[in-house]
CSV table of C-alpha atoms and ligand atoms in Angstrom, one decimal:
chain,number,residue,atom,x,y,z
A,12,MET,CA,-23.7,40.1,-2.9
A,13,THR,CA,-22.4,41.6,-6.2
A,14,PHE,CA,-23.6,40.3,-9.6
A,15,ARG,CA,-20.2,38.5,-10.0
A,16,THR,CA,-20.5,36.6,-6.7
A,17,VAL,CA,-24.1,35.5,-7.4
A,18,LEU,CA,-22.9,34.2,-10.7
A,19,ALA,CA,-19.9,32.3,-9.1
A,20,ALA,CA,-22.1,30.9,-6.5
A,21,SER,CA,-24.7,29.6,-9.0
A,22,ALA,CA,-21.9,28.2,-11.2
A,23,ALA,CA,-20.6,26.2,-8.2
A,24,ALA,CA,-24.0,24.9,-7.4
A,25,VAL,CA,-24.5,23.8,-11.0
A,26,LEU,CA,-21.1,22.1,-10.9
A,27,ALA,CA,-21.8,20.4,-7.7
A,28,THR,CA,-25.0,19.0,-9.1
A,29,ILE,CA,-23.2,17.8,-12.3
A,30,VAL,CA,-20.6,15.8,-10.4
A,31,GLY,CA,-23.5,14.0,-8.9
A,32,SER,CA,-22.6,14.5,-5.2
A,33,GLY,CA,-25.2,13.7,-2.4
A,34,SER,CA,-25.3,17.2,-1.0
A,35,PRO,CA,-25.7,20.2,-3.5
A,36,MET,CA,-22.5,22.0,-2.7
A,37,ALA,CA,-20.2,19.1,-1.8
A,38,ALA,CA,-16.8,18.8,-3.6
A,39,GLN,CA,-16.3,15.3,-4.7
A,40,LEU,CA,-12.8,14.1,-4.2
A,41,LYS,CA,-11.4,11.5,-6.6
A,42,CYS,CA,-9.6,8.7,-4.8
A,43,TRP,CA,-7.6,5.9,-6.4
A,44,ALA,CA,-7.7,2.4,-5.1
A,45,ASN,CA,-6.0,-0.7,-6.3
A,46,HIS,CA,-8.6,-3.2,-4.9
A,47,ALA,CA,-12.2,-4.0,-5.1
A,48,MET,CA,-14.6,-2.1,-2.8
A,49,ASP,CA,-14.7,-4.8,-0.1
A,50,TYR,CA,-11.0,-4.8,0.4
A,51,PRO,CA,-9.9,-3.6,3.8
A,52,VAL,CA,-8.0,-0.4,2.6
A,53,ASN,CA,-11.1,0.6,0.8
A,54,LEU,CA,-13.3,0.1,3.9
A,55,GLY,CA,-10.8,2.3,5.7
A,56,MET,CA,-11.1,5.0,3.1
A,57,VAL,CA,-14.9,4.8,3.2
A,58,LYS,CA,-14.8,5.4,7.0
A,59,MET,CA,-12.4,8.3,6.4
A,60,GLY,CA,-14.8,9.8,3.8
A,61,GLU,CA,-17.8,9.5,6.3
A,62,ILE,CA,-15.9,11.4,9.0
A,63,ILE,CA,-14.8,14.1,6.5
A,64,LYS,CA,-18.3,14.6,5.2
A,65,GLU,CA,-19.8,14.8,8.6
A,66,LYS,CA,-17.2,17.1,10.2
A,67,THR,CA,-17.0,19.5,7.2
A,68,GLY,CA,-20.9,19.7,7.2
A,69,GLY,CA,-21.1,17.9,3.8
A,70,LYS,CA,-18.5,20.2,2.1
A,71,TYR,CA,-16.3,17.3,1.0
A,72,GLU,CA,-17.1,13.8,-0.2
A,73,ILE,CA,-14.7,11.0,-1.0
A,74,LYS,CA,-15.5,9.1,-4.2
A,75,ILE,CA,-13.4,5.9,-4.4
A,76,TYR,CA,-12.5,4.5,-7.8
A,77,PRO,CA,-11.8,0.9,-7.0
A,78,SER,CA,-9.9,-1.9,-8.8
A,79,GLY,CA,-7.2,0.3,-10.4
A,80,THR,CA,-9.8,1.8,-12.8
A,81,LEU,CA,-8.0,5.2,-12.9
A,82,GLY,CA,-4.7,3.6,-13.8
A,83,ASN,CA,-1.9,1.5,-12.4
A,84,GLU,CA,-0.1,2.4,-9.1
A,85,ASN,CA,3.0,3.9,-10.6
A,86,SER,CA,1.1,6.2,-13.0
A,87,ILE,CA,-1.4,7.2,-10.4
A,88,ILE,CA,1.3,8.5,-8.0
A,89,GLU,CA,2.2,11.1,-10.7
A,90,GLN,CA,-1.4,12.0,-11.1
A,91,ILE,CA,-1.8,12.6,-7.4
A,92,ARG,CA,1.4,14.7,-7.4
A,93,ALA,CA,0.0,16.7,-10.3
A,94,GLY,CA,-3.4,17.2,-8.4
A,95,VAL,CA,-5.4,15.5,-11.2
A,96,VAL,CA,-6.4,12.7,-8.7
A,97,ASP,CA,-7.1,13.9,-5.1
A,98,CYS,CA,-6.1,11.0,-3.1
A,99,GLY,CA,-5.4,7.3,-2.8
A,100,THR,CA,-3.9,4.5,-0.8
A,101,LEU,CA,-0.5,3.7,-2.1
A,102,ASN,CA,2.0,1.0,-1.3
A,103,SER,CA,5.4,2.1,0.0
A,104,GLY,CA,7.0,0.1,-2.8
A,105,PRO,CA,5.9,2.0,-5.9
A,106,LEU,CA,5.8,5.2,-3.7
A,107,SER,CA,9.5,4.9,-2.9
A,108,GLU,CA,10.4,5.0,-6.6
A,109,ILE,CA,9.4,8.7,-6.3
A,110,VAL,CA,10.1,9.3,-2.6
A,111,GLN,CA,13.6,7.7,-2.6
A,112,GLU,CA,14.1,8.6,1.1
A,113,ILE,CA,11.6,6.0,2.1
A,114,LYS,CA,12.9,3.1,0.1
A,115,PHE,CA,14.3,1.5,3.2
A,116,LEU,CA,10.7,0.8,4.3
A,117,ASN,CA,10.7,-2.0,1.7
A,118,LEU,CA,13.8,-3.8,3.0
A,119,PRO,CA,13.2,-7.4,3.5
A,120,TYR,CA,12.6,-8.3,7.2
A,121,LEU,CA,12.9,-4.7,8.3
A,122,PHE,CA,9.7,-4.9,10.5
A,123,LYS,CA,9.4,-7.7,13.0
A,124,SER,CA,5.7,-8.2,12.1
A,125,PRO,CA,2.8,-6.4,10.6
A,126,ASP,CA,1.8,-5.2,14.1
A,127,HIS,CA,5.3,-3.8,14.6
A,128,MET,CA,5.0,-1.9,11.4
A,129,ILE,CA,1.7,-0.4,12.6
A,130,ARG,CA,3.3,0.7,15.9
A,131,VAL,CA,6.2,2.3,14.1
A,132,MET,CA,4.0,4.2,11.6
A,133,ASN,CA,2.0,5.5,14.6
A,134,SER,CA,5.1,6.6,16.5
A,135,GLU,CA,7.3,9.7,16.1
A,136,VAL,CA,9.1,7.8,13.3
A,137,GLY,CA,5.9,7.8,11.3
A,138,ARG,CA,5.7,11.6,11.7
A,139,ASP,CA,9.1,12.0,10.3
A,140,ILE,CA,8.2,9.9,7.4
A,141,ASP,CA,5.2,12.1,6.8
A,142,LYS,CA,7.6,15.0,6.2
A,143,LEU,CA,9.7,12.9,3.7
A,144,ILE,CA,6.5,12.1,1.7
A,145,ALA,CA,5.2,15.7,1.9
A,146,LYS,CA,8.3,17.1,0.1
A,147,TYR,CA,6.9,15.3,-3.0
A,148,ASN,CA,3.5,17.1,-3.1
A,149,MET,CA,1.5,14.4,-1.3
A,150,MET,CA,0.2,14.7,2.2
A,151,PRO,CA,-0.1,11.5,4.1
A,152,VAL,CA,-3.0,11.3,6.6
A,153,ALA,CA,-2.9,7.6,7.5
A,154,TYR,CA,-0.9,4.4,7.3
A,155,TYR,CA,-2.8,1.3,6.5
A,156,GLY,CA,-1.4,-2.2,6.7
A,157,SER,CA,-0.8,-4.9,4.2
A,158,GLY,CA,0.2,-7.9,6.2
A,159,ALA,CA,3.3,-9.8,5.2
A,160,ARG,CA,4.2,-10.7,1.7
A,161,SER,CA,5.1,-14.3,0.9
A,162,PHE,CA,5.9,-16.3,-2.3
A,163,TYR,CA,3.5,-18.4,-4.3
A,164,THR,CA,4.4,-20.6,-7.3
A,165,THR,CA,2.6,-22.5,-10.0
A,166,SER,CA,4.4,-25.7,-10.7
A,167,LYS,CA,6.5,-26.6,-7.6
A,168,PRO,CA,6.6,-25.8,-3.9
A,169,VAL,CA,9.3,-23.5,-2.5
A,170,ARG,CA,10.5,-25.0,0.7
A,171,THR,CA,13.9,-23.4,1.0
A,172,PRO,CA,15.5,-20.4,-0.9
A,173,ASP,CA,17.2,-22.9,-3.2
A,174,ASP,CA,13.8,-23.8,-4.6
A,175,LEU,CA,13.6,-20.4,-6.0
A,176,ALA,CA,16.7,-20.8,-8.2
A,177,GLY,CA,15.9,-19.7,-11.7
A,178,LEU,CA,12.1,-19.2,-11.2
A,179,LYS,CA,10.6,-16.1,-12.8
A,180,ILE,CA,8.8,-14.2,-10.0
A,181,ARG,CA,6.6,-11.2,-10.6
A,182,VAL,CA,7.4,-8.2,-8.4
A,183,MET,CA,6.2,-4.7,-8.2
A,184,SER,CA,8.4,-2.2,-10.2
A,185,THR,CA,10.5,-1.3,-7.0
A,186,ALA,CA,14.2,-1.5,-6.9
A,187,VAL,CA,14.4,-3.0,-3.4
A,188,PHE,CA,11.9,-5.7,-4.3
A,189,VAL,CA,13.7,-6.6,-7.5
A,190,ASP,CA,17.0,-6.9,-5.7
A,191,THR,CA,15.4,-8.9,-2.8
A,192,ILE,CA,13.9,-11.5,-5.3
A,193,ASN,CA,17.2,-11.7,-7.2
A,194,ALA,CA,19.3,-12.1,-4.0
A,195,LEU,CA,17.1,-15.1,-3.2
A,196,GLY,CA,18.1,-16.7,-6.4
A,197,ALA,CA,14.9,-16.1,-8.5
A,198,LYS,CA,14.5,-13.9,-11.6
A,199,ALA,CA,12.6,-10.8,-10.6
A,200,THR,CA,10.0,-9.9,-13.3
A,201,PRO,CA,8.5,-6.4,-12.7
A,202,MET,CA,4.9,-6.1,-13.9
A,203,PRO,CA,1.7,-4.1,-13.0
A,204,PHE,CA,-0.7,-5.7,-10.5
A,205,PRO,CA,-3.6,-6.3,-12.9
A,206,GLU,CA,-1.4,-8.4,-15.4
A,207,VAL,CA,-0.3,-10.9,-12.9
A,208,TYR,CA,-3.2,-13.4,-13.1
A,209,THR,CA,-2.8,-14.0,-16.8
A,210,ALA,CA,1.0,-14.1,-16.5
A,211,LEU,CA,0.7,-16.8,-13.9
A,212,LYS,CA,-1.9,-18.7,-15.9
A,213,THR,CA,0.0,-18.6,-19.3
A,214,GLY,CA,3.4,-19.3,-17.7
A,215,VAL,CA,5.0,-15.9,-18.4
A,216,VAL,CA,6.0,-16.1,-14.7
A,217,ASP,CA,6.4,-19.1,-12.4
A,218,GLY,CA,5.2,-17.3,-9.4
A,219,ALA,CA,4.6,-14.0,-7.6
A,220,GLU,CA,4.5,-12.8,-4.0
A,221,ASN,CA,1.8,-11.0,-1.9
A,222,ASN,CA,-0.2,-11.1,1.3
A,223,TRP,CA,-3.1,-13.4,2.1
A,224,PRO,CA,-5.9,-11.0,1.0
A,225,SER,CA,-4.3,-10.2,-2.3
A,226,TYR,CA,-3.3,-13.8,-3.0
A,227,GLU,CA,-7.0,-14.6,-2.6
A,228,SER,CA,-8.9,-11.6,-4.0
A,229,THR,CA,-7.0,-11.6,-7.3
A,230,GLY,CA,-7.7,-15.3,-7.7
A,231,HIS,CA,-4.0,-16.0,-8.0
A,232,TYR,CA,-4.4,-19.0,-5.6
A,233,GLU,CA,-6.4,-20.7,-8.3
A,234,VAL,CA,-3.3,-20.8,-10.6
A,235,ALA,CA,-0.4,-20.7,-8.2
A,236,LYS,CA,-1.3,-23.2,-5.5
A,237,TYR,CA,1.9,-23.3,-3.5
A,238,TYR,CA,2.1,-20.5,-0.9
A,239,THR,CA,5.3,-20.4,1.1
A,240,LEU,CA,5.2,-18.5,4.4
A,241,ASP,CA,8.6,-16.8,4.3
A,242,MET,CA,7.1,-13.4,5.0
A,243,HIS,CA,9.9,-11.4,3.4
A,244,THR,CA,8.4,-7.9,3.5
A,245,VAL,CA,5.9,-6.0,5.5
A,246,THR,CA,5.0,-2.7,3.8
A,247,PRO,CA,2.9,0.3,5.0
A,248,GLU,CA,0.2,1.7,2.7
A,249,PRO,CA,0.0,5.5,3.2
A,250,VAL,CA,-3.3,7.3,2.4
A,251,VAL,CA,-2.2,10.5,0.7
A,252,PHE,CA,-4.0,13.7,-0.5
A,253,SER,CA,-2.6,15.8,-3.3
A,254,LYS,CA,-0.8,19.0,-2.3
A,255,LYS,CA,-3.1,20.9,-4.6
A,256,LEU,CA,-6.1,19.8,-2.7
A,257,TRP,CA,-4.4,20.2,0.7
A,258,ASP,CA,-3.3,23.7,-0.1
A,259,SER,CA,-7.0,24.6,-0.8
A,260,LEU,CA,-8.1,23.5,2.7
A,261,SER,CA,-8.4,25.8,5.7
A,262,ASP,CA,-6.4,25.0,8.8
A,263,ALA,CA,-9.6,23.6,10.5
A,264,GLU,CA,-10.3,21.4,7.4
A,265,LYS,CA,-6.8,20.1,7.4
A,266,LYS,CA,-7.2,19.1,11.0
A,267,ILE,CA,-10.4,17.3,10.2
A,268,PHE,CA,-8.8,15.4,7.2
A,269,GLN,CA,-5.9,14.4,9.4
A,270,GLU,CA,-8.1,13.2,12.3
A,271,ALA,CA,-10.4,11.3,9.9
A,272,GLY,CA,-7.4,9.6,8.4
A,273,ARG,CA,-6.0,8.5,11.8
A,274,ALA,CA,-9.4,7.4,13.0
A,275,SER,CA,-10.0,5.3,9.9
A,276,GLN,CA,-6.9,3.3,10.6
A,277,ASP,CA,-8.6,1.3,13.3
A,278,VAL,CA,-11.3,0.3,11.0
A,279,MET,CA,-8.8,-0.8,8.3
A,280,TYR,CA,-6.7,-2.7,10.8
A,281,SER,CA,-9.7,-4.7,12.2
A,282,GLU,CA,-11.1,-5.3,8.7
A,283,TRP,CA,-7.6,-6.5,7.7
A,284,ASP,CA,-7.5,-9.1,10.4
A,285,LYS,CA,-11.0,-10.4,9.5
A,286,ARG,CA,-10.2,-10.5,5.8
A,287,GLU,CA,-6.9,-12.3,6.4
A,288,GLN,CA,-8.7,-15.1,8.1
A,289,LYS,CA,-11.4,-15.3,5.5
A,290,SER,CA,-8.8,-15.3,2.7
A,291,ARG,CA,-6.8,-18.1,4.4
A,292,ASP,CA,-10.1,-20.2,4.6
A,293,ILE,CA,-10.9,-19.5,0.9
A,294,VAL,CA,-7.5,-20.5,-0.4
A,295,VAL,CA,-7.2,-23.6,1.5
A,296,LYS,CA,-10.7,-24.7,0.5
A,297,GLY,CA,-9.7,-23.8,-3.1
A,298,GLY,CA,-6.8,-26.3,-2.8
A,299,ALA,CA,-3.9,-24.1,-2.0
A,300,GLN,CA,-1.0,-25.9,-0.2
A,301,ILE,CA,0.4,-23.7,2.6
A,302,ILE,CA,4.1,-24.3,3.2
A,303,GLU,CA,5.8,-23.4,6.6
A,304,THR,CA,9.5,-22.7,6.1
A,305,ASP,CA,12.7,-21.7,7.9
A,306,VAL,CA,12.4,-17.9,7.6
A,307,ALA,CA,16.0,-17.5,8.9
A,308,ALA,CA,17.3,-19.1,5.7
A,309,PHE,CA,15.6,-16.5,3.6
A,310,GLN,CA,16.7,-13.8,6.0
A,311,LYS,CA,20.4,-14.7,5.6
A,312,LYS,CA,20.3,-14.5,1.8
A,313,VAL,CA,19.0,-10.9,1.6
A,314,LYS,CA,21.7,-9.3,3.6
A,315,PRO,CA,23.4,-7.9,0.3
A,316,VAL,CA,20.1,-6.0,-0.3
A,317,TRP,CA,20.6,-4.1,3.0
A,318,ASP,CA,24.2,-3.4,2.1
A,319,LYS,CA,23.3,-2.0,-1.2
A,320,HIS,CA,20.4,0.2,-0.2
A,321,VAL,CA,21.4,1.4,3.2
A,322,THR,CA,24.2,3.8,2.4
A,323,ASP,CA,23.5,7.1,4.3
A,324,ASP,CA,23.4,8.1,7.9
A,325,ALA,CA,19.9,9.6,7.7
A,326,THR,CA,18.6,6.1,6.6
A,327,ARG,CA,20.7,4.2,9.2
A,328,LYS,CA,19.3,6.5,12.0
A,329,LEU,CA,15.7,5.9,10.9
A,330,ILE,CA,16.3,2.2,10.7
A,331,GLU,CA,17.8,2.2,14.3
A,332,ARG,CA,14.7,4.1,15.5
A,333,ILE,CA,12.4,1.5,13.8
A,334,GLN,CA,14.3,-1.3,15.4
A,335,ALA,CA,14.0,0.3,18.8
A,336,VAL,CA,10.2,0.5,18.6
A,337,LYS,CA,8.9,-2.4,20.7
B,8,LIG,C1,-1.0,-5.3,-2.9
B,8,LIG,C2,-1.0,-3.9,-2.5
B,8,LIG,C3,-1.2,-3.1,-3.8
B,8,LIG,C4,-0.1,-3.4,-4.8
B,8,LIG,C5,-0.1,-5.0,-5.0
B,8,LIG,C6,1.0,-5.3,-6.0
B,8,LIG,O1,-0.8,-6.1,-1.7
B,8,LIG,O2,-2.1,-3.6,-1.7
B,8,LIG,O3,-1.2,-1.7,-3.5
B,8,LIG,O4,1.0,-2.9,-4.3
B,8,LIG,O5,0.0,-5.6,-3.8
B,8,LIG,O6,1.6,-6.4,-5.7
B,8,LIG,O7,1.2,-4.7,-7.0
């Protein structure tokens, strides 16, 4: 060992100790998460981290920064692309503002159900979507689920699309979502996730839309008591690593990361099912009114959104392949 390599090795050891990792030489990877630690996507990422740590002999550890503490979803995507943040679970909505080729994943009623979405993302179509995302300096290793999104409102129940007329509904800053809400007759109001509770409470918006666990975990059900099961979108939540980190891994390590991502999906999916049930119970106990509705009436009104956003053959082909997945 030369004097220089001894110096480099001790500097690395000191650095590893400073970042406070469990094992002395572990590189601690910074992972963004939008939700609290007990949320299903985070339980999935914890599992992924355990596998990575074990299979790399403690070389890499995943540190999750929960509850959006590193920033909001749109800004974090840029930080992952720049390699400032190493990884995160992103929603296909905000992600598609950068990866335009996947915006069709957010189309209303594209997937037949949350399970259908999971089957699609784990089929060859999913592997082609990997390539589209990878072009933007992010490497997907897993696709978590996020159930189906439905509307909730503060002052009156939505029983048919007509009831949405003129209501200000918070949406993610995603073109397809904005167009979907407007096509249904409401006024789409884009806003970051952490601001929604106050906006509902103070009347800045009349409602929002999300899945059961987010409706519950954010406390939105306390202020928006009418939850209408129109299930307009089912969106995948890819787990991505920055290209910068990815390029620093050996081929064997890349394989470990990829396998860890895939293996963690099962944990996430089963935690999701449990949490969905728990969230239903909590919101109903908390006084939320659950409204069954004629989904076909909503489906009919969003056709212009498809016409506007499905304009090229590559997208048409991907949609056909999705629809062909049983
Ligand atoms: C949640 C999703 C988040 C975020 C949020 C939102 O269901 O898990 O990543 O997209 O919805 O509405 O902003």
